[in-house]
Tab-separated table of C-alpha atoms in Angstrom:
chain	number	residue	atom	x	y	z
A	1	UNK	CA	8.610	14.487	-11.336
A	2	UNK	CA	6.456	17.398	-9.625
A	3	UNK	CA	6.242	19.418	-12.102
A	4	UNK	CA	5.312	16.548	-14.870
A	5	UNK	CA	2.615	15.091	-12.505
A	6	UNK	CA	1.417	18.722	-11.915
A	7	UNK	CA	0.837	19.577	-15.591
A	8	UNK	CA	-0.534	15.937	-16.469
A	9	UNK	CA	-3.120	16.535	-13.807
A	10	UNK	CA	-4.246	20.154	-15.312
A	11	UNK	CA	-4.633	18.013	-18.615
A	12	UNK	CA	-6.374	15.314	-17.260
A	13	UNK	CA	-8.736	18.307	-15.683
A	14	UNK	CA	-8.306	16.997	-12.278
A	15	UNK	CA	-5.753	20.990	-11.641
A	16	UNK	CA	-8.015	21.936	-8.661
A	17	UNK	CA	-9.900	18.533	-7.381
A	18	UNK	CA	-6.931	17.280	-6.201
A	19	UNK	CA	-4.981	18.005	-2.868
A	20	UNK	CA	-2.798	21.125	-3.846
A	21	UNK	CA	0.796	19.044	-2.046
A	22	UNK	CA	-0.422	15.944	-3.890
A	23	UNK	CA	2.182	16.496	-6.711
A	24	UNK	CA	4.575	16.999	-4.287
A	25	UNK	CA	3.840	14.070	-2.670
A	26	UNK	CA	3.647	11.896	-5.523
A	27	UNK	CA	6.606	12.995	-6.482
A	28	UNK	CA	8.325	11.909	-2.783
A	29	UNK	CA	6.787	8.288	-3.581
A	30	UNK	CA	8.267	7.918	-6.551
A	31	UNK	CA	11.762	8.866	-5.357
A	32	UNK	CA	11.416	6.310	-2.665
A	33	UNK	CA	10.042	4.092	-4.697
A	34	UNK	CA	13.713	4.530	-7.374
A	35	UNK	CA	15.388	4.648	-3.928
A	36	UNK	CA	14.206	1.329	-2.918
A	37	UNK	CA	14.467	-0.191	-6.449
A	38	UNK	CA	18.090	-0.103	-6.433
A	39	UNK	CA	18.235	-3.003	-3.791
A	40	UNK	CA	14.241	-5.102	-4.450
A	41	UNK	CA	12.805	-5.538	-7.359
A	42	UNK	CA	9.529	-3.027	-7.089
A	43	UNK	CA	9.268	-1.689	-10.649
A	44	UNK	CA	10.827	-2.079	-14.315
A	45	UNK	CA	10.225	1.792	-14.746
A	46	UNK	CA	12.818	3.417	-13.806
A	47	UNK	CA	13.228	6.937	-15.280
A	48	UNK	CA	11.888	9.612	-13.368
A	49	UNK	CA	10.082	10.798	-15.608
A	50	UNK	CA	8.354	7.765	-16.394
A	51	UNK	CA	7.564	7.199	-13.001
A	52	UNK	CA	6.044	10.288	-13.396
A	53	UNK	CA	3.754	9.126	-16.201
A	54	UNK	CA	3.418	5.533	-16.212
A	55	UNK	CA	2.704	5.090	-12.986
A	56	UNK	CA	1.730	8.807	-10.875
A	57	UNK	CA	-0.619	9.968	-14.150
A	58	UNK	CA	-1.782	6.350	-14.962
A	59	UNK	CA	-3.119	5.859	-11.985
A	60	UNK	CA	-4.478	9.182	-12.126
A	61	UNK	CA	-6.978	8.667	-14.864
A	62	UNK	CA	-9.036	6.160	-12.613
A	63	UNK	CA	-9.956	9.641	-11.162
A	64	UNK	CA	-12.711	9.836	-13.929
A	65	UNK	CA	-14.242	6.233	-13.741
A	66	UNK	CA	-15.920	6.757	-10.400
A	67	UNK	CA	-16.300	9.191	-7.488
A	68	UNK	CA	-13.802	7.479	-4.556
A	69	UNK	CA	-14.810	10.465	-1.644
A	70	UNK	CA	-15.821	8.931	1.209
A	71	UNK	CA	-15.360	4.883	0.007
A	72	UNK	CA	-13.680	2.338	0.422
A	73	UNK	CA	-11.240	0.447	-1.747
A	74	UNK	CA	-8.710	-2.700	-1.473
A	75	UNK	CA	-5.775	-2.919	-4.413
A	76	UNK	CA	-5.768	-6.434	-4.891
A	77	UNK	CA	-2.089	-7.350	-5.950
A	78	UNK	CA	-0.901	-3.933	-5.108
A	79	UNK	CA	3.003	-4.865	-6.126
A	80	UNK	CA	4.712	-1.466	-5.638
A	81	UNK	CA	1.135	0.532	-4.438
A	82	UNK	CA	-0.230	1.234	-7.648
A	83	UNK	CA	-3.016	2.243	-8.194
A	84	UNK	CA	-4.035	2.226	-4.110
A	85	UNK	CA	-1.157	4.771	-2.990
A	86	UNK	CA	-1.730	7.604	-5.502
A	87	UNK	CA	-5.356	7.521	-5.279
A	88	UNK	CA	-5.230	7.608	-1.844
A	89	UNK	CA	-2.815	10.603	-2.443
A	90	UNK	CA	-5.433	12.142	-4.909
A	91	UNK	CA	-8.390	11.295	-3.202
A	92	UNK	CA	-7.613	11.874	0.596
A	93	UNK	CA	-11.016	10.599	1.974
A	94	UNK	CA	-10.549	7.234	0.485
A	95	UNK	CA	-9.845	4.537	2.897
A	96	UNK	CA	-7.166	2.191	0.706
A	97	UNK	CA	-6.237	-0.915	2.311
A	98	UNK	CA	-2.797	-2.445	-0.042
A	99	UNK	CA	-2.830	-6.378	-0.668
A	100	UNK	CA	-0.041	-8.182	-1.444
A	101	UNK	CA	1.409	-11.722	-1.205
A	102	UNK	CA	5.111	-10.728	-0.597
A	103	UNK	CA	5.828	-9.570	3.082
A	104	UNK	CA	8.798	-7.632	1.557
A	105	UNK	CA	6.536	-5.520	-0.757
A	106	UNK	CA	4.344	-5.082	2.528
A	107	UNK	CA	6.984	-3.908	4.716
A	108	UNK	CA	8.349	-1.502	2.401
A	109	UNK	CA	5.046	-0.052	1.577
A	110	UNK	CA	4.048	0.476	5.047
A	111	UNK	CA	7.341	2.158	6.090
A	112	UNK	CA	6.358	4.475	2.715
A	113	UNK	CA	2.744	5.290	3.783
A	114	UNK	CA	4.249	6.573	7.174
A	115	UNK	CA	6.830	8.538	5.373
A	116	UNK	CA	4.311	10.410	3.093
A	117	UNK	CA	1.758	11.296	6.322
A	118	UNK	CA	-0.444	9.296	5.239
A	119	UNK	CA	-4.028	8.062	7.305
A	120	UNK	CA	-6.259	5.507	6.384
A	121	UNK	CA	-4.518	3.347	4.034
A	122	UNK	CA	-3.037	0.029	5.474
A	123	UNK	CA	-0.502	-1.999	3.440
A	124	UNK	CA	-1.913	-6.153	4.282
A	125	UNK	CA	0.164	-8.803	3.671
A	126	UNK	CA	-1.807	-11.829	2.291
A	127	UNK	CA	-3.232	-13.993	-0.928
A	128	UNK	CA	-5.988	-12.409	-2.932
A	129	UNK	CA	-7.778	-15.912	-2.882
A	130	UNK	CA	-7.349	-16.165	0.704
A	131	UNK	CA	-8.390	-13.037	1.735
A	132	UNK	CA	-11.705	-12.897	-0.368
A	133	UNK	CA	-12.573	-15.687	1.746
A	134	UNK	CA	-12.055	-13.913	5.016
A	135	UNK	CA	-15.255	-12.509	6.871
A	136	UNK	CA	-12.975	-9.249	7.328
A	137	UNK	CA	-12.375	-8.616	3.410
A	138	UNK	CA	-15.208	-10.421	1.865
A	139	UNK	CA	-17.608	-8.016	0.291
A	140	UNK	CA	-16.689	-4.912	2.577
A	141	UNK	CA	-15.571	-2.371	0.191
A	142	UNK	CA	-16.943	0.230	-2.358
A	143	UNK	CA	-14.212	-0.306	-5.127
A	144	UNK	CA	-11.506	-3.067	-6.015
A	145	UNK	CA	-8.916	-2.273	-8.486
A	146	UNK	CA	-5.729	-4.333	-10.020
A	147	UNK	CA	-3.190	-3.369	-11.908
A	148	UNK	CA	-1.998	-6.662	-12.652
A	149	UNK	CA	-1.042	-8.618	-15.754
A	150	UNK	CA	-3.304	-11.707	-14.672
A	151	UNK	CA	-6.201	-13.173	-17.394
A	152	UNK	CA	-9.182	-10.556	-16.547
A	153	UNK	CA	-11.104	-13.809	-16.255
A	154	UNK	CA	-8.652	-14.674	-12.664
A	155	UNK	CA	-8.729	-10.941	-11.779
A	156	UNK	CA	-12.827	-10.942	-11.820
A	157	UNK	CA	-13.006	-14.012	-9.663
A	158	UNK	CA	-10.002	-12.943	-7.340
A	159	UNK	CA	-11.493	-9.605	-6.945
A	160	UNK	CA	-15.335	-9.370	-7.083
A	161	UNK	CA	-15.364	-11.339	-3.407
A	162	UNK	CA	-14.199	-8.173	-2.315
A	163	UNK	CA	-17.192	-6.268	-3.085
A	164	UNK	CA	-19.874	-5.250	-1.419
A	165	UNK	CA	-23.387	-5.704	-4.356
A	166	UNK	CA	-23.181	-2.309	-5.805
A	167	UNK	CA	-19.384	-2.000	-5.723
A	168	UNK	CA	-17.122	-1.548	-8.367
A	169	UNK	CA	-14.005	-3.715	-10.189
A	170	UNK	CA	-12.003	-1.196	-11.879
A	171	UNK	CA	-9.141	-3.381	-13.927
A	172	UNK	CA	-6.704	-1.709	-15.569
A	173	UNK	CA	-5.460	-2.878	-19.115
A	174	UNK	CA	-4.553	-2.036	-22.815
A	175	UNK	CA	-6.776	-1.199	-25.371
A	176	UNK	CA	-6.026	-4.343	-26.832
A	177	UNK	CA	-8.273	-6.410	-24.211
A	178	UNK	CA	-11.187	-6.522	-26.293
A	179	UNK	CA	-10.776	-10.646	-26.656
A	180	UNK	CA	-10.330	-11.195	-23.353
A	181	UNK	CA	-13.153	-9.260	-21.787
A	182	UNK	CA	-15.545	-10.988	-24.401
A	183	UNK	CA	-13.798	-14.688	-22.787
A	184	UNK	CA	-14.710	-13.115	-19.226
A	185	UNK	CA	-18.161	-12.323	-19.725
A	186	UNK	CA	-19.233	-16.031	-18.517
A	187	UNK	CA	-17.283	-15.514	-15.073
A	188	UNK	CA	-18.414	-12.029	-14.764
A	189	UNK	CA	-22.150	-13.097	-14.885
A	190	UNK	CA	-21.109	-16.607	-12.538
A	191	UNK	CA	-19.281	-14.360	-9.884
A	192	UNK	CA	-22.719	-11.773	-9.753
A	193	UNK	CA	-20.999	-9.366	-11.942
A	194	UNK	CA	-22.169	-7.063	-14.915
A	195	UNK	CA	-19.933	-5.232	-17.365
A	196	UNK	CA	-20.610	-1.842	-17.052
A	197	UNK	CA	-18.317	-0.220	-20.124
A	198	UNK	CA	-14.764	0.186	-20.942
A	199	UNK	CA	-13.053	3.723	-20.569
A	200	UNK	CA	-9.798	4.617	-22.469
A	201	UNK	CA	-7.337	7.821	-21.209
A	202	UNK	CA	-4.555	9.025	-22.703
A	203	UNK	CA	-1.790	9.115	-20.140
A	204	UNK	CA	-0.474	12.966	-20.190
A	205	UNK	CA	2.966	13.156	-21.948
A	206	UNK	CA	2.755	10.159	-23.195
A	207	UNK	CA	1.833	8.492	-26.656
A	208	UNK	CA	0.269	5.673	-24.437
A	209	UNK	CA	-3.853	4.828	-24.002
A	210	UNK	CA	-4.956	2.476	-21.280
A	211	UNK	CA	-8.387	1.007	-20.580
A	212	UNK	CA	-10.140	0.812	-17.538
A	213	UNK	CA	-12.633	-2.436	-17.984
A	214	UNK	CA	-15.682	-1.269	-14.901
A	215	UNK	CA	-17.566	-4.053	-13.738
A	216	UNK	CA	-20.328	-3.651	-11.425
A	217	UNK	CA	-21.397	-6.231	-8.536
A	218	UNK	CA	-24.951	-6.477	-9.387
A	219	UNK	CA	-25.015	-9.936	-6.682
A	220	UNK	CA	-23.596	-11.578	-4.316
A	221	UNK	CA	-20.306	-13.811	-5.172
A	222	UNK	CA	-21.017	-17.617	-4.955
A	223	UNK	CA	-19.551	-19.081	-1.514
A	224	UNK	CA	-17.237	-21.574	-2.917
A	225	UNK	CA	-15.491	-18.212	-5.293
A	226	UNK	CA	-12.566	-17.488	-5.231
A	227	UNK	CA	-11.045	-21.186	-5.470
A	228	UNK	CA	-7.723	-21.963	-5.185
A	229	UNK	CA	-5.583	-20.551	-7.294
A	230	UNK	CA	-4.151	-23.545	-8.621
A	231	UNK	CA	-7.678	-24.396	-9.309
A	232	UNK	CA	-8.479	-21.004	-10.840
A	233	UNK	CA	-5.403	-21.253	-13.682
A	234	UNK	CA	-6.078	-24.497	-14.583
A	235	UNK	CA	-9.697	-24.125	-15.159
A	236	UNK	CA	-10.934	-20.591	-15.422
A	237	UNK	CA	-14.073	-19.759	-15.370
């Protein structure tokens, strides 16, 4: 896996802006990560070398959709760490915090971020639409990102509380989104969002292209967003 995340980095041009050990340490995640599969349900991936790709090097090409030194960022949904861990990995000086809903997925990522050395990345157990409501989460950080198969139209209004005005949503999804970021234009705009542009990456060896969707808090987030999320699939915005 070291040596495929090493290489994908040099082609994504990130060979030298990256911590030299991060390969290395990538690498340790993902055996952890295969380690851990084998008894909890993390991640369908489960070659090596497509943990390697698919998730080390996807997460990877966020690296050129804004500049993370120095920010903040919460991984809404975080599942398994991705993309929070890696970038955190990649961009040292990021402070990641890791939501998630299952306490399970929690524990285990915690026990991995003090495995890899890691410092200012916290792995918090809790619901997205819960925790955008708290004073402690709500509009605090720099960048929000998900990973997560969820209607971009629930992602926006599950992850733009997060924001401070200013900040970032970086969604991550296939290049065939185009319909669905047209149906969330309405709820970007309601939940003080603005679309900023849509950047696609080829993930290094790999036939595969992924799209980052950017959308830029231009406002503050209506008080009574995000609803519940009951609410929120039965009636998006």
């Amino acid at each position: 896996m070291e040596a495929l995340i090493r290489t994908g980095l040099a082609q994504l041009g990130q060979a030298g802006r990256v911590p030299e050990d991060a390969p290395a340490l990538l690498a340790r995640y993902g055996a952890l990560l295969l380690e851990k599969n084998r008894v909890m349900n993390l991640t369908a991936i489960t070659q090596p070398q497509d943990v390697a790709t698919l998730h080390m090097l996807d997460c990877a090409t966020l690296l050129d959709c804004a500049r993370f030194e120095g920010k903040t960022l919460i991984d809404v949904g975080t599942g398994a760490g991705f993309p929070g861990l890696p970038l955190k990995v990649l961009a040292p000086s990021l402070e990641v915090t890791l939501l998630d809903s299952l306490s399970k997925r929690v524990d285990w990522l915690s026990q991995t971020i003090g495995a890899l050395g890691l410092e200012g990345i916290r792995a918090v157990h809790g619901r997205a639409e819960e925790a955008g409501r708290d004073p402690a989460f709500r509009e605090r950080f720099d960048f929000a990102a998900a990973r997560a198969v969820a209607d971009l139209r629930l992602l926006c209004e599950l992850c733009l509380p997060f924001l401070k005005v200013g900040g970032r949503f970086l969604a991550m999804k296939g290049t065939d989104c185009g319909d669905e970021v047209d149906k969330a234009l309405p709820a970007i705009q309601v939940l003080g969002g603005r679309l900023e542009g849509r950047i696609d990456r080829l993930i290094p060896h790999t036939g595969v292209t992924h799209r980052v969707i950017l959308v830029e808090k231009i406002s503050p987030t209506p008080e009574k967003y995000p609803r519940r999320w009951a609410k929120m699939q039965k009636a998006p915005l």
